[in-house]
Amino acid sequence: SRAELRHFLREYEEASVAGIRVDDIRPRWDFTGAFYFVGTVVSTIGFGMTTPATVGGKIFLIFYGLIGCAGTILFFNLFLERLITVIAYVMKSCHERQLRRKGVLPHNGRRGSGTSEVDSLVGWKPSVYYVMLILCVASLIISCCASAMYTPIEGWSYFDSLYFCFVAFSTIGFGDLVSSQNIRYESQGLYRFGNFVFILMGVCCIYSLFNVISIVIKQSINWILKKLACKCCHRCQRRLFHSRRNVVMPGNVRSRRNISIETDVVNESDTDGRRLSGEMISMKDFLASNKVSLAIMQKQLSETANGYPRQMSSNSKQNGFSGGVGALAIMNNRLAETSVDR
């Protein structure tokens, strides 16, 4: 009857949830099965083919997942940092070789005519687009190799294997395709080890790729906002500039001014303008302004002690030091102007 059929199907669903299968499958809660389950938990893949059934297991999973997922994300971030360090080292070496071929850098490694080029390579970093391209190629190679392994062993098509690689490596984890679930495989130990290595490498590369793509998306959005701001009127553009001072533009379009004696007037006028407009000065601008003021004060005090202000007072307006910094500097400038007038 229909009621008996519905009761039978309900029992089948309960048995399926409990892990009972007609075909022979690997044990779910032996050591290798539990290790596979733990890996899907801490990597946030969560295929769903194995779940805790008891209250104690669920409570333990909450606390263990909290610590395990946090540790795994930390591992992924450290992996990304080390990977970028290696990529930067390799690309810097290739860049130095190109400069040596062009004759800009000396071949013996000593600093000669290319001193400025050598100094510029000290803090040299690769472009984010090159890093994204390298991570894309690495992820594609790992996915293709893993799919070539899954296709004959699991009996999937090559497209299904690529689909599984993306779902697993990106930690989406639908659970419609799950690897290493049969009870027997040819070269079972080698296959499980390869499965573990491919999933670990794939998750690391895809996670790093997602981080780099997010940086590119952020730069693109900032670039679009800048283009939209350029079409506004001058007044609106000035307001957007003051409200978006710390926005990072693609390719470092908005470069920072080098804090030096020659740019002190520009920095001070910028800071004074923000103070008059009522905008709060940031801690970084405050420290930079104090650093510039201290440097100018030290220079003027040293010139005053050596008797230079009287000689340079006539050119003070041309050099941009007519305003002075500090009470002693202003007093010295006034005395120098008085002495010159006399």
PDB file of C-alpha atoms in Angstrom, residues 7-308:
ATOM      1  CA  HIS A   7       7.132   3.926   5.778  1.00  0.00           C
ATOM      2  CA  PHE A   8       9.692   1.866   3.848  1.00  0.00           C
ATOM      3  CA  LEU A   9      11.141   4.954   2.147  1.00  0.00           C
ATOM      4  CA  ARG A  10      11.355   6.745   5.478  1.00  0.00           C
ATOM      5  CA  GLU A  11      13.345   3.843   6.936  1.00  0.00           C
ATOM      6  CA  TYR A  12      15.596   3.932   3.882  1.00  0.00           C
ATOM      7  CA  GLU A  13      16.255   7.661   4.423  1.00  0.00           C
ATOM      8  CA  GLU A  14      17.098   7.057   8.076  1.00  0.00           C
ATOM      9  CA  ALA A  15      19.463   4.235   7.151  1.00  0.00           C
ATOM     10  CA  SER A  16      21.122   6.419   4.522  1.00  0.00           C
ATOM     11  CA  VAL A  17      21.638   9.200   7.055  1.00  0.00           C
ATOM     12  CA  ALA A  18      23.094   6.697   9.493  1.00  0.00           C
ATOM     13  CA  GLY A  19      25.678   5.647   6.865  1.00  0.00           C
ATOM     14  CA  ILE A  20      24.223   2.302   5.820  1.00  0.00           C
ATOM     15  CA  ARG A  21      24.814   1.527   2.143  1.00  0.00           C
ATOM     16  CA  VAL A  22      23.969  -1.476  -0.030  1.00  0.00           C
ATOM     17  CA  ASP A  23      27.288  -1.338  -1.862  1.00  0.00           C
ATOM     18  CA  ASP A  24      30.518  -1.994  -0.061  1.00  0.00           C
ATOM     19  CA  ILE A  25      32.032   1.288   1.121  1.00  0.00           C
ATOM     20  CA  ARG A  26      34.963   2.103   3.351  1.00  0.00           C
ATOM     21  CA  PRO A  27      34.344   2.260   7.108  1.00  0.00           C
ATOM     22  CA  ARG A  28      33.385   5.760   8.129  1.00  0.00           C
ATOM     23  CA  TRP A  29      34.850   5.822  11.631  1.00  0.00           C
ATOM     24  CA  ASP A  30      38.079   3.894  11.453  1.00  0.00           C
ATOM     25  CA  PHE A  31      41.301   5.902  11.831  1.00  0.00           C
ATOM     26  CA  THR A  32      41.634   6.809   8.147  1.00  0.00           C
ATOM     27  CA  GLY A  33      37.934   7.665   7.879  1.00  0.00           C
ATOM     28  CA  ALA A  34      38.055   9.805  11.019  1.00  0.00           C
ATOM     29  CA  PHE A  35      41.215  11.513   9.738  1.00  0.00           C
ATOM     30  CA  TYR A  36      39.447  12.277   6.460  1.00  0.00           C
ATOM     31  CA  PHE A  37      36.483  13.678   8.399  1.00  0.00           C
ATOM     32  CA  VAL A  38      38.744  15.885  10.531  1.00  0.00           C
ATOM     33  CA  GLY A  39      40.453  17.175   7.380  1.00  0.00           C
ATOM     34  CA  THR A  40      37.122  18.183   5.849  1.00  0.00           C
ATOM     35  CA  VAL A  41      36.191  19.961   9.086  1.00  0.00           C
ATOM     36  CA  VAL A  42      39.322  22.047   9.676  1.00  0.00           C
ATOM     37  CA  SER A  43      39.660  22.913   5.982  1.00  0.00           C
ATOM     38  CA  THR A  44      35.989  24.067   5.968  1.00  0.00           C
ATOM     39  CA  ILE A  45      35.227  21.782   2.994  1.00  0.00           C
ATOM     40  CA  GLY A  46      32.510  19.840   4.811  1.00  0.00           C
ATOM     41  CA  PHE A  47      31.415  17.256   2.236  1.00  0.00           C
ATOM     42  CA  GLY A  48      28.679  16.014   4.568  1.00  0.00           C
ATOM     43  CA  MET A  49      29.039  12.292   3.915  1.00  0.00           C
ATOM     44  CA  THR A  50      30.186  11.824   7.544  1.00  0.00           C
ATOM     45  CA  THR A  51      28.616  13.762  10.403  1.00  0.00           C
ATOM     46  CA  PRO A  52      28.585  13.384  14.207  1.00  0.00           C
ATOM     47  CA  ALA A  53      25.461  11.613  15.469  1.00  0.00           C
ATOM     48  CA  THR A  54      25.758  11.855  19.264  1.00  0.00           C
ATOM     49  CA  VAL A  55      25.325  14.948  21.437  1.00  0.00           C
ATOM     50  CA  GLY A  56      28.843  14.582  22.832  1.00  0.00           C
ATOM     51  CA  GLY A  57      30.311  14.354  19.345  1.00  0.00           C
ATOM     52  CA  LYS A  58      28.450  17.466  18.211  1.00  0.00           C
ATOM     53  CA  ILE A  59      29.577  19.479  21.255  1.00  0.00           C
ATOM     54  CA  PHE A  60      33.174  18.343  20.772  1.00  0.00           C
ATOM     55  CA  LEU A  61      32.980  19.261  17.083  1.00  0.00           C
ATOM     56  CA  ILE A  62      31.910  22.830  17.924  1.00  0.00           C
ATOM     57  CA  PHE A  63      34.934  23.504  20.145  1.00  0.00           C
ATOM     58  CA  TYR A  64      37.359  21.521  18.002  1.00  0.00           C
ATOM     59  CA  GLY A  65      36.151  23.195  14.805  1.00  0.00           C
ATOM     60  CA  LEU A  66      36.539  26.627  16.394  1.00  0.00           C
ATOM     61  CA  ILE A  67      40.214  26.003  17.130  1.00  0.00           C
ATOM     62  CA  GLY A  68      40.948  23.811  14.112  1.00  0.00           C
ATOM     63  CA  CYS A  69      39.440  26.154  11.508  1.00  0.00           C
ATOM     64  CA  ALA A  70      41.243  29.138  13.009  1.00  0.00           C
ATOM     65  CA  GLY A  71      44.553  27.243  12.926  1.00  0.00           C
ATOM     66  CA  THR A  72      43.979  26.165   9.339  1.00  0.00           C
ATOM     67  CA  ILE A  73      43.228  29.727   8.205  1.00  0.00           C
ATOM     68  CA  LEU A  74      46.431  30.835   9.924  1.00  0.00           C
ATOM     69  CA  PHE A  75      48.287  28.104   8.053  1.00  0.00           C
ATOM     70  CA  PHE A  76      46.801  29.267   4.746  1.00  0.00           C
ATOM     71  CA  ASN A  77      47.835  32.866   5.440  1.00  0.00           C
ATOM     72  CA  LEU A  78      51.388  31.816   6.325  1.00  0.00           C
ATOM     73  CA  PHE A  79      51.493  29.692   3.184  1.00  0.00           C
ATOM     74  CA  LEU A  80      50.443  32.712   1.127  1.00  0.00           C
ATOM     75  CA  GLU A  81      53.166  34.867   2.706  1.00  0.00           C
ATOM     76  CA  ARG A  82      55.875  32.279   2.059  1.00  0.00           C
ATOM     77  CA  LEU A  83      54.623  31.720  -1.468  1.00  0.00           C
ATOM     78  CA  ILE A  84      54.724  35.432  -2.257  1.00  0.00           C
ATOM     79  CA  THR A  85      58.221  35.606  -0.751  1.00  0.00           C
ATOM     80  CA  VAL A  86      59.434  32.815  -3.051  1.00  0.00           C
ATOM     81  CA  ILE A  87      57.730  34.366  -6.091  1.00  0.00           C
ATOM     82  CA  ALA A  88      59.223  37.765  -5.276  1.00  0.00           C
ATOM     83  CA  TYR A  89      62.699  36.245  -4.909  1.00  0.00           C
ATOM     84  CA  VAL A  90      62.483  34.430  -8.241  1.00  0.00           C
ATOM     85  CA  MET A  91      61.059  37.430 -10.102  1.00  0.00           C
ATOM     86  CA  LYS A  92      63.633  39.752  -8.524  1.00  0.00           C
ATOM     87  CA  SER A  93      66.432  37.435  -9.665  1.00  0.00           C
ATOM     88  CA  CYS A  94      65.044  37.431 -13.211  1.00  0.00           C
ATOM     89  CA  HIS A  95      64.735  41.217 -13.114  1.00  0.00           C
ATOM     90  CA  GLU A  96      68.339  41.577 -11.967  1.00  0.00           C
ATOM     91  CA  ARG A  97      69.507  39.308 -14.785  1.00  0.00           C
ATOM     92  CA  GLN A  98      67.692  41.453 -17.328  1.00  0.00           C
ATOM     93  CA  LEU A  99      69.318  44.584 -15.900  1.00  0.00           C
ATOM     94  CA  ARG A 100      72.750  42.934 -16.047  1.00  0.00           C
ATOM     95  CA  ARG A 101      72.199  41.981 -19.685  1.00  0.00           C
ATOM     96  CA  LYS A 102      71.319  45.578 -20.484  1.00  0.00           C
ATOM     97  CA  GLY A 103      74.473  46.756 -18.682  1.00  0.00           C
ATOM     98  CA  VAL A 104      72.636  48.727 -16.001  1.00  0.00           C
ATOM     99  CA  LEU A 105      73.926  46.548 -13.141  1.00  0.00           C
ATOM    100  CA  PRO A 106      77.552  45.416 -12.826  1.00  0.00           C
ATOM    101  CA  HIS A 107      78.185  41.684 -13.223  1.00  0.00           C
ATOM    102  CA  ASN A 108      80.527  41.452 -10.230  1.00  0.00           C
ATOM    103  CA  GLY A 109      77.822  42.617  -7.823  1.00  0.00           C
ATOM    104  CA  ARG A 110      79.697  45.816  -6.794  1.00  0.00           C
ATOM    105  CA  ARG A 111      78.003  49.159  -6.774  1.00  0.00           C
ATOM    106  CA  GLY A 112      79.211  51.310  -9.588  1.00  0.00           C
ATOM    107  CA  SER A 113      77.299  53.406 -12.044  1.00  0.00           C
ATOM    108  CA  GLY A 114      74.099  51.502 -11.327  1.00  0.00           C
ATOM    109  CA  THR A 115      73.933  52.429  -7.634  1.00  0.00           C
ATOM    110  CA  SER A 116      70.466  53.924  -7.958  1.00  0.00           C
ATOM    111  CA  GLU A 117      69.182  50.806  -9.695  1.00  0.00           C
ATOM    112  CA  VAL A 118      70.644  48.610  -6.956  1.00  0.00           C
ATOM    113  CA  ASP A 119      69.046  50.755  -4.283  1.00  0.00           C
ATOM    114  CA  SER A 120      65.710  50.573  -6.064  1.00  0.00           C
ATOM    115  CA  LEU A 121      65.831  46.768  -6.038  1.00  0.00           C
ATOM    116  CA  VAL A 122      66.155  46.587  -2.246  1.00  0.00           C
ATOM    117  CA  GLY A 123      62.434  47.048  -1.637  1.00  0.00           C
ATOM    118  CA  TRP A 124      61.327  45.691  -5.005  1.00  0.00           C
ATOM    119  CA  LYS A 125      58.139  43.621  -4.960  1.00  0.00           C
ATOM    120  CA  PRO A 126      56.338  41.800  -7.777  1.00  0.00           C
ATOM    121  CA  SER A 127      53.125  43.092  -9.256  1.00  0.00           C
ATOM    122  CA  VAL A 128      49.919  41.644  -7.889  1.00  0.00           C
ATOM    123  CA  TYR A 129      48.873  40.735 -11.427  1.00  0.00           C
ATOM    124  CA  TYR A 130      51.947  38.552 -11.920  1.00  0.00           C
ATOM    125  CA  VAL A 131      51.262  36.807  -8.600  1.00  0.00           C
ATOM    126  CA  MET A 132      47.640  36.211  -9.635  1.00  0.00           C
ATOM    127  CA  LEU A 133      48.765  34.778 -12.971  1.00  0.00           C
ATOM    128  CA  ILE A 134      51.264  32.430 -11.325  1.00  0.00           C
ATOM    129  CA  LEU A 135      48.663  31.220  -8.804  1.00  0.00           C
ATOM    130  CA  CYS A 136      46.139  30.668 -11.611  1.00  0.00           C
ATOM    131  CA  VAL A 137      48.622  28.545 -13.536  1.00  0.00           C
ATOM    132  CA  ALA A 138      49.600  26.579 -10.404  1.00  0.00           C
ATOM    133  CA  SER A 139      45.957  25.905  -9.487  1.00  0.00           C
ATOM    134  CA  LEU A 140      45.159  24.818 -13.037  1.00  0.00           C
ATOM    135  CA  ILE A 141      48.130  22.435 -13.143  1.00  0.00           C
ATOM    136  CA  ILE A 142      47.198  20.869  -9.788  1.00  0.00           C
ATOM    137  CA  SER A 143      43.555  20.487 -10.834  1.00  0.00           C
ATOM    138  CA  CYS A 144      44.461  18.863 -14.158  1.00  0.00           C
ATOM    139  CA  CYS A 145      46.888  16.422 -12.510  1.00  0.00           C
ATOM    140  CA  ALA A 146      44.378  15.546  -9.790  1.00  0.00           C
ATOM    141  CA  SER A 147      41.637  15.019 -12.389  1.00  0.00           C
ATOM    142  CA  ALA A 148      43.920  12.707 -14.324  1.00  0.00           C
ATOM    143  CA  MET A 149      44.234  10.628 -11.142  1.00  0.00           C
ATOM    144  CA  TYR A 150      40.523  10.659 -10.196  1.00  0.00           C
ATOM    145  CA  THR A 151      39.186   9.775 -13.646  1.00  0.00           C
ATOM    146  CA  PRO A 152      40.467   6.156 -13.892  1.00  0.00           C
ATOM    147  CA  ILE A 153      40.366   5.350 -10.177  1.00  0.00           C
ATOM    148  CA  GLU A 154      36.949   6.785  -9.229  1.00  0.00           C
ATOM    149  CA  GLY A 155      35.355   6.084 -12.626  1.00  0.00           C
ATOM    150  CA  TRP A 156      34.338   9.708 -13.183  1.00  0.00           C
ATOM    151  CA  SER A 157      34.534  11.638 -16.410  1.00  0.00           C
ATOM    152  CA  TYR A 158      37.350  14.138 -16.739  1.00  0.00           C
ATOM    153  CA  PHE A 159      34.933  17.070 -16.558  1.00  0.00           C
ATOM    154  CA  ASP A 160      33.363  15.662 -13.365  1.00  0.00           C
ATOM    155  CA  SER A 161      36.864  15.302 -11.921  1.00  0.00           C
ATOM    156  CA  LEU A 162      37.628  18.952 -12.706  1.00  0.00           C
ATOM    157  CA  TYR A 163      34.302  19.919 -11.172  1.00  0.00           C
ATOM    158  CA  PHE A 164      35.130  17.969  -8.019  1.00  0.00           C
ATOM    159  CA  CYS A 165      38.573  19.604  -7.828  1.00  0.00           C
ATOM    160  CA  PHE A 166      37.111  23.103  -7.936  1.00  0.00           C
ATOM    161  CA  VAL A 167      34.367  22.301  -5.418  1.00  0.00           C
ATOM    162  CA  ALA A 168      36.831  20.652  -3.043  1.00  0.00           C
ATOM    163  CA  PHE A 169      39.770  23.060  -3.462  1.00  0.00           C
ATOM    164  CA  SER A 170      37.559  26.121  -3.048  1.00  0.00           C
ATOM    165  CA  THR A 171      36.086  24.536   0.163  1.00  0.00           C
ATOM    166  CA  ILE A 172      32.546  24.728  -1.249  1.00  0.00           C
ATOM    167  CA  GLY A 173      32.045  21.016  -0.623  1.00  0.00           C
ATOM    168  CA  PHE A 174      28.650  20.123  -2.075  1.00  0.00           C
ATOM    169  CA  GLY A 175      29.159  16.430  -1.351  1.00  0.00           C
ATOM    170  CA  ASP A 176      27.665  15.133  -4.599  1.00  0.00           C
ATOM    171  CA  LEU A 177      31.097  13.802  -5.588  1.00  0.00           C
ATOM    172  CA  VAL A 178      33.471  12.638  -2.851  1.00  0.00           C
ATOM    173  CA  SER A 179      36.793  10.929  -3.425  1.00  0.00           C
ATOM    174  CA  SER A 180      38.236   7.907  -1.612  1.00  0.00           C
ATOM    175  CA  GLN A 181      34.903   6.433  -0.498  1.00  0.00           C
ATOM    176  CA  ASN A 182      35.074   2.923  -1.962  1.00  0.00           C
ATOM    177  CA  ILE A 183      36.230   0.075   0.243  1.00  0.00           C
ATOM    178  CA  ARG A 184      38.974  -1.096  -2.106  1.00  0.00           C
ATOM    179  CA  TYR A 185      41.212   0.592  -4.640  1.00  0.00           C
ATOM    180  CA  GLU A 186      44.182  -0.449  -6.652  1.00  0.00           C
ATOM    181  CA  SER A 187      47.253   0.812  -4.770  1.00  0.00           C
ATOM    182  CA  GLN A 188      44.953   2.011  -2.023  1.00  0.00           C
ATOM    183  CA  GLY A 189      47.623   3.468   0.253  1.00  0.00           C
ATOM    184  CA  LEU A 190      49.297   5.376  -2.574  1.00  0.00           C
ATOM    185  CA  TYR A 191      45.950   6.686  -3.812  1.00  0.00           C
ATOM    186  CA  ARG A 192      44.893   7.966  -0.389  1.00  0.00           C
ATOM    187  CA  PHE A 193      48.242   9.680   0.074  1.00  0.00           C
ATOM    188  CA  GLY A 194      47.968  11.291  -3.364  1.00  0.00           C
ATOM    189  CA  ASN A 195      44.408  12.359  -2.609  1.00  0.00           C
ATOM    190  CA  PHE A 196      45.559  14.017   0.619  1.00  0.00           C
ATOM    191  CA  VAL A 197      48.458  15.810  -1.088  1.00  0.00           C
ATOM    192  CA  PHE A 198      46.350  17.068  -3.995  1.00  0.00           C
ATOM    193  CA  ILE A 199      43.581  18.370  -1.734  1.00  0.00           C
ATOM    194  CA  LEU A 200      46.106  20.093   0.565  1.00  0.00           C
ATOM    195  CA  MET A 201      48.008  21.750  -2.283  1.00  0.00           C
ATOM    196  CA  GLY A 202      44.830  22.652  -4.153  1.00  0.00           C
ATOM    197  CA  VAL A 203      43.167  24.257  -1.133  1.00  0.00           C
ATOM    198  CA  CYS A 204      46.307  26.294  -0.377  1.00  0.00           C
ATOM    199  CA  CYS A 205      46.649  27.545  -3.956  1.00  0.00           C
ATOM    200  CA  ILE A 206      42.957  28.340  -4.423  1.00  0.00           C
ATOM    201  CA  TYR A 207      42.791  30.123  -1.050  1.00  0.00           C
ATOM    202  CA  SER A 208      45.839  32.212  -1.977  1.00  0.00           C
ATOM    203  CA  LEU A 209      44.340  32.914  -5.398  1.00  0.00           C
ATOM    204  CA  PHE A 210      41.085  34.113  -3.818  1.00  0.00           C
ATOM    205  CA  ASN A 211      43.021  36.516  -1.573  1.00  0.00           C
ATOM    206  CA  VAL A 212      44.944  37.968  -4.513  1.00  0.00           C
ATOM    207  CA  ILE A 213      41.771  38.277  -6.624  1.00  0.00           C
ATOM    208  CA  SER A 214      40.103  40.159  -3.769  1.00  0.00           C
ATOM    209  CA  ILE A 215      42.999  42.648  -3.815  1.00  0.00           C
ATOM    210  CA  VAL A 216      42.594  43.113  -7.571  1.00  0.00           C
ATOM    211  CA  ILE A 217      38.833  43.623  -7.176  1.00  0.00           C
ATOM    212  CA  LYS A 218      39.457  46.216  -4.472  1.00  0.00           C
ATOM    213  CA  GLN A 219      41.919  48.088  -6.673  1.00  0.00           C
ATOM    214  CA  SER A 220      39.495  47.966  -9.598  1.00  0.00           C
ATOM    215  CA  ILE A 221      36.666  49.368  -7.485  1.00  0.00           C
ATOM    216  CA  ASN A 222      38.921  52.175  -6.222  1.00  0.00           C
ATOM    217  CA  TRP A 223      39.947  52.923  -9.810  1.00  0.00           C
ATOM    218  CA  ILE A 224      36.296  53.092 -10.916  1.00  0.00           C
ATOM    219  CA  LEU A 225      35.469  55.385  -7.994  1.00  0.00           C
ATOM    220  CA  LYS A 226      38.345  57.653  -8.966  1.00  0.00           C
ATOM    221  CA  LYS A 227      37.137  57.829 -12.580  1.00  0.00           C
ATOM    222  CA  LEU A 228      33.639  58.679 -11.380  1.00  0.00           C
ATOM    223  CA  ALA A 229      35.052  61.343  -9.074  1.00  0.00           C
ATOM    224  CA  CYS A 230      36.933  62.942 -11.971  1.00  0.00           C
ATOM    225  CA  LYS A 231      33.644  63.586 -13.781  1.00  0.00           C
ATOM    226  CA  CYS A 232      32.188  65.542 -10.874  1.00  0.00           C
ATOM    227  CA  CYS A 233      32.563  69.252 -10.420  1.00  0.00           C
ATOM    228  CA  HIS A 234      35.658  70.705  -8.781  1.00  0.00           C
ATOM    229  CA  ARG A 235      33.927  71.203  -5.471  1.00  0.00           C
ATOM    230  CA  CYS A 236      32.579  67.649  -5.311  1.00  0.00           C
ATOM    231  CA  GLN A 237      35.942  66.303  -6.373  1.00  0.00           C
ATOM    232  CA  ARG A 238      37.627  68.182  -3.541  1.00  0.00           C
ATOM    233  CA  ARG A 239      35.162  66.788  -1.022  1.00  0.00           C
ATOM    234  CA  LEU A 240      35.699  63.230  -2.274  1.00  0.00           C
ATOM    235  CA  PHE A 241      39.453  63.742  -2.107  1.00  0.00           C
ATOM    236  CA  HIS A 242      39.284  64.794   1.547  1.00  0.00           C
ATOM    237  CA  SER A 243      36.907  61.964   2.459  1.00  0.00           C
ATOM    238  CA  ARG A 244      38.954  59.300   0.632  1.00  0.00           C
ATOM    239  CA  ARG A 245      42.526  60.235   1.518  1.00  0.00           C
ATOM    240  CA  ASN A 246      43.629  56.686   2.404  1.00  0.00           C
ATOM    241  CA  VAL A 247      42.164  54.896  -0.637  1.00  0.00           C
ATOM    242  CA  VAL A 248      44.689  52.640  -2.424  1.00  0.00           C
ATOM    243  CA  MET A 249      44.659  53.210  -6.171  1.00  0.00           C
ATOM    244  CA  PRO A 250      45.797  50.592  -8.746  1.00  0.00           C
ATOM    245  CA  GLY A 251      49.457  50.825  -9.553  1.00  0.00           C
ATOM    246  CA  ASN A 252      50.059  53.267  -6.707  1.00  0.00           C
ATOM    247  CA  VAL A 253      48.557  56.169  -8.665  1.00  0.00           C
ATOM    248  CA  ARG A 254      48.260  58.231  -5.515  1.00  0.00           C
ATOM    249  CA  SER A 255      51.889  58.132  -4.460  1.00  0.00           C
ATOM    250  CA  ARG A 256      52.953  59.485  -1.123  1.00  0.00           C
ATOM    251  CA  ARG A 257      55.139  62.537  -0.918  1.00  0.00           C
ATOM    252  CA  ASN A 258      58.644  61.984   0.308  1.00  0.00           C
ATOM    253  CA  ILE A 259      59.071  63.794   3.573  1.00  0.00           C
ATOM    254  CA  SER A 260      62.012  66.106   3.059  1.00  0.00           C
ATOM    255  CA  ILE A 261      63.047  69.671   3.656  1.00  0.00           C
ATOM    256  CA  GLU A 262      61.980  70.752   0.170  1.00  0.00           C
ATOM    257  CA  THR A 263      58.370  69.580   0.636  1.00  0.00           C
ATOM    258  CA  ASP A 264      57.767  70.930   4.119  1.00  0.00           C
ATOM    259  CA  VAL A 265      55.733  73.893   2.881  1.00  0.00           C
ATOM    260  CA  VAL A 266      53.384  71.616   0.921  1.00  0.00           C
ATOM    261  CA  ASN A 267      52.896  69.234   3.826  1.00  0.00           C
ATOM    262  CA  GLU A 268      52.320  72.017   6.323  1.00  0.00           C
ATOM    263  CA  SER A 269      49.822  73.814   4.119  1.00  0.00           C
ATOM    264  CA  ASP A 270      47.947  70.568   3.553  1.00  0.00           C
ATOM    265  CA  THR A 271      47.833  69.853   7.276  1.00  0.00           C
ATOM    266  CA  ASP A 272      46.827  73.420   8.142  1.00  0.00           C
ATOM    267  CA  GLY A 273      44.062  73.332   5.547  1.00  0.00           C
ATOM    268  CA  ARG A 274      42.610  70.183   7.077  1.00  0.00           C
ATOM    269  CA  ARG A 275      42.812  71.715  10.540  1.00  0.00           C
ATOM    270  CA  LEU A 276      40.968  74.850   9.381  1.00  0.00           C
ATOM    271  CA  SER A 277      38.302  72.779   7.658  1.00  0.00           C
ATOM    272  CA  GLY A 278      37.545  70.970  10.906  1.00  0.00           C
ATOM    273  CA  GLU A 279      38.730  67.533   9.677  1.00  0.00           C
ATOM    274  CA  MET A 280      40.578  65.428  12.218  1.00  0.00           C
ATOM    275  CA  ILE A 281      44.216  64.823  11.396  1.00  0.00           C
ATOM    276  CA  SER A 282      45.307  61.199  11.347  1.00  0.00           C
ATOM    277  CA  MET A 283      48.043  59.910  13.641  1.00  0.00           C
ATOM    278  CA  LYS A 284      50.314  59.197  10.672  1.00  0.00           C
ATOM    279  CA  ASP A 285      49.986  62.752   9.338  1.00  0.00           C
ATOM    280  CA  PHE A 286      50.486  64.127  12.839  1.00  0.00           C
ATOM    281  CA  LEU A 287      53.746  62.202  13.316  1.00  0.00           C
ATOM    282  CA  ALA A 288      54.948  63.104   9.830  1.00  0.00           C
ATOM    283  CA  SER A 289      54.220  66.796  10.429  1.00  0.00           C
ATOM    284  CA  ASN A 290      56.094  66.744  13.741  1.00  0.00           C
ATOM    285  CA  LYS A 291      59.010  64.978  12.090  1.00  0.00           C
ATOM    286  CA  VAL A 292      59.227  67.617   9.351  1.00  0.00           C
ATOM    287  CA  SER A 293      58.891  70.467  11.851  1.00  0.00           C
ATOM    288  CA  LEU A 294      61.632  69.023  14.038  1.00  0.00           C
ATOM    289  CA  ALA A 295      63.941  68.583  11.047  1.00  0.00           C
ATOM    290  CA  ILE A 296      63.422  72.187   9.916  1.00  0.00           C
ATOM    291  CA  MET A 297      63.906  73.505  13.436  1.00  0.00           C
ATOM    292  CA  GLN A 298      67.169  71.591  13.803  1.00  0.00           C
ATOM    293  CA  LYS A 299      68.385  72.922  10.456  1.00  0.00           C
ATOM    294  CA  GLN A 300      67.513  76.526  11.313  1.00  0.00           C
ATOM    295  CA  LEU A 301      69.079  76.297  14.771  1.00  0.00           C
ATOM    296  CA  SER A 302      72.283  74.908  13.288  1.00  0.00           C
ATOM    297  CA  GLU A 303      72.347  77.674  10.681  1.00  0.00           C
ATOM    298  CA  THR A 304      71.746  80.267  13.386  1.00  0.00           C
ATOM    299  CA  ALA A 305      74.644  78.922  15.439  1.00  0.00           C
ATOM    300  CA  ASN A 306      76.930  79.079  12.386  1.00  0.00           C
ATOM    301  CA  GLY A 307      75.786  82.579  11.416  1.00  0.00           C
ATOM    302  CA  TYR A 308      74.133  81.543   8.130  1.00  0.00           C
TER     303      TYR A 308
END
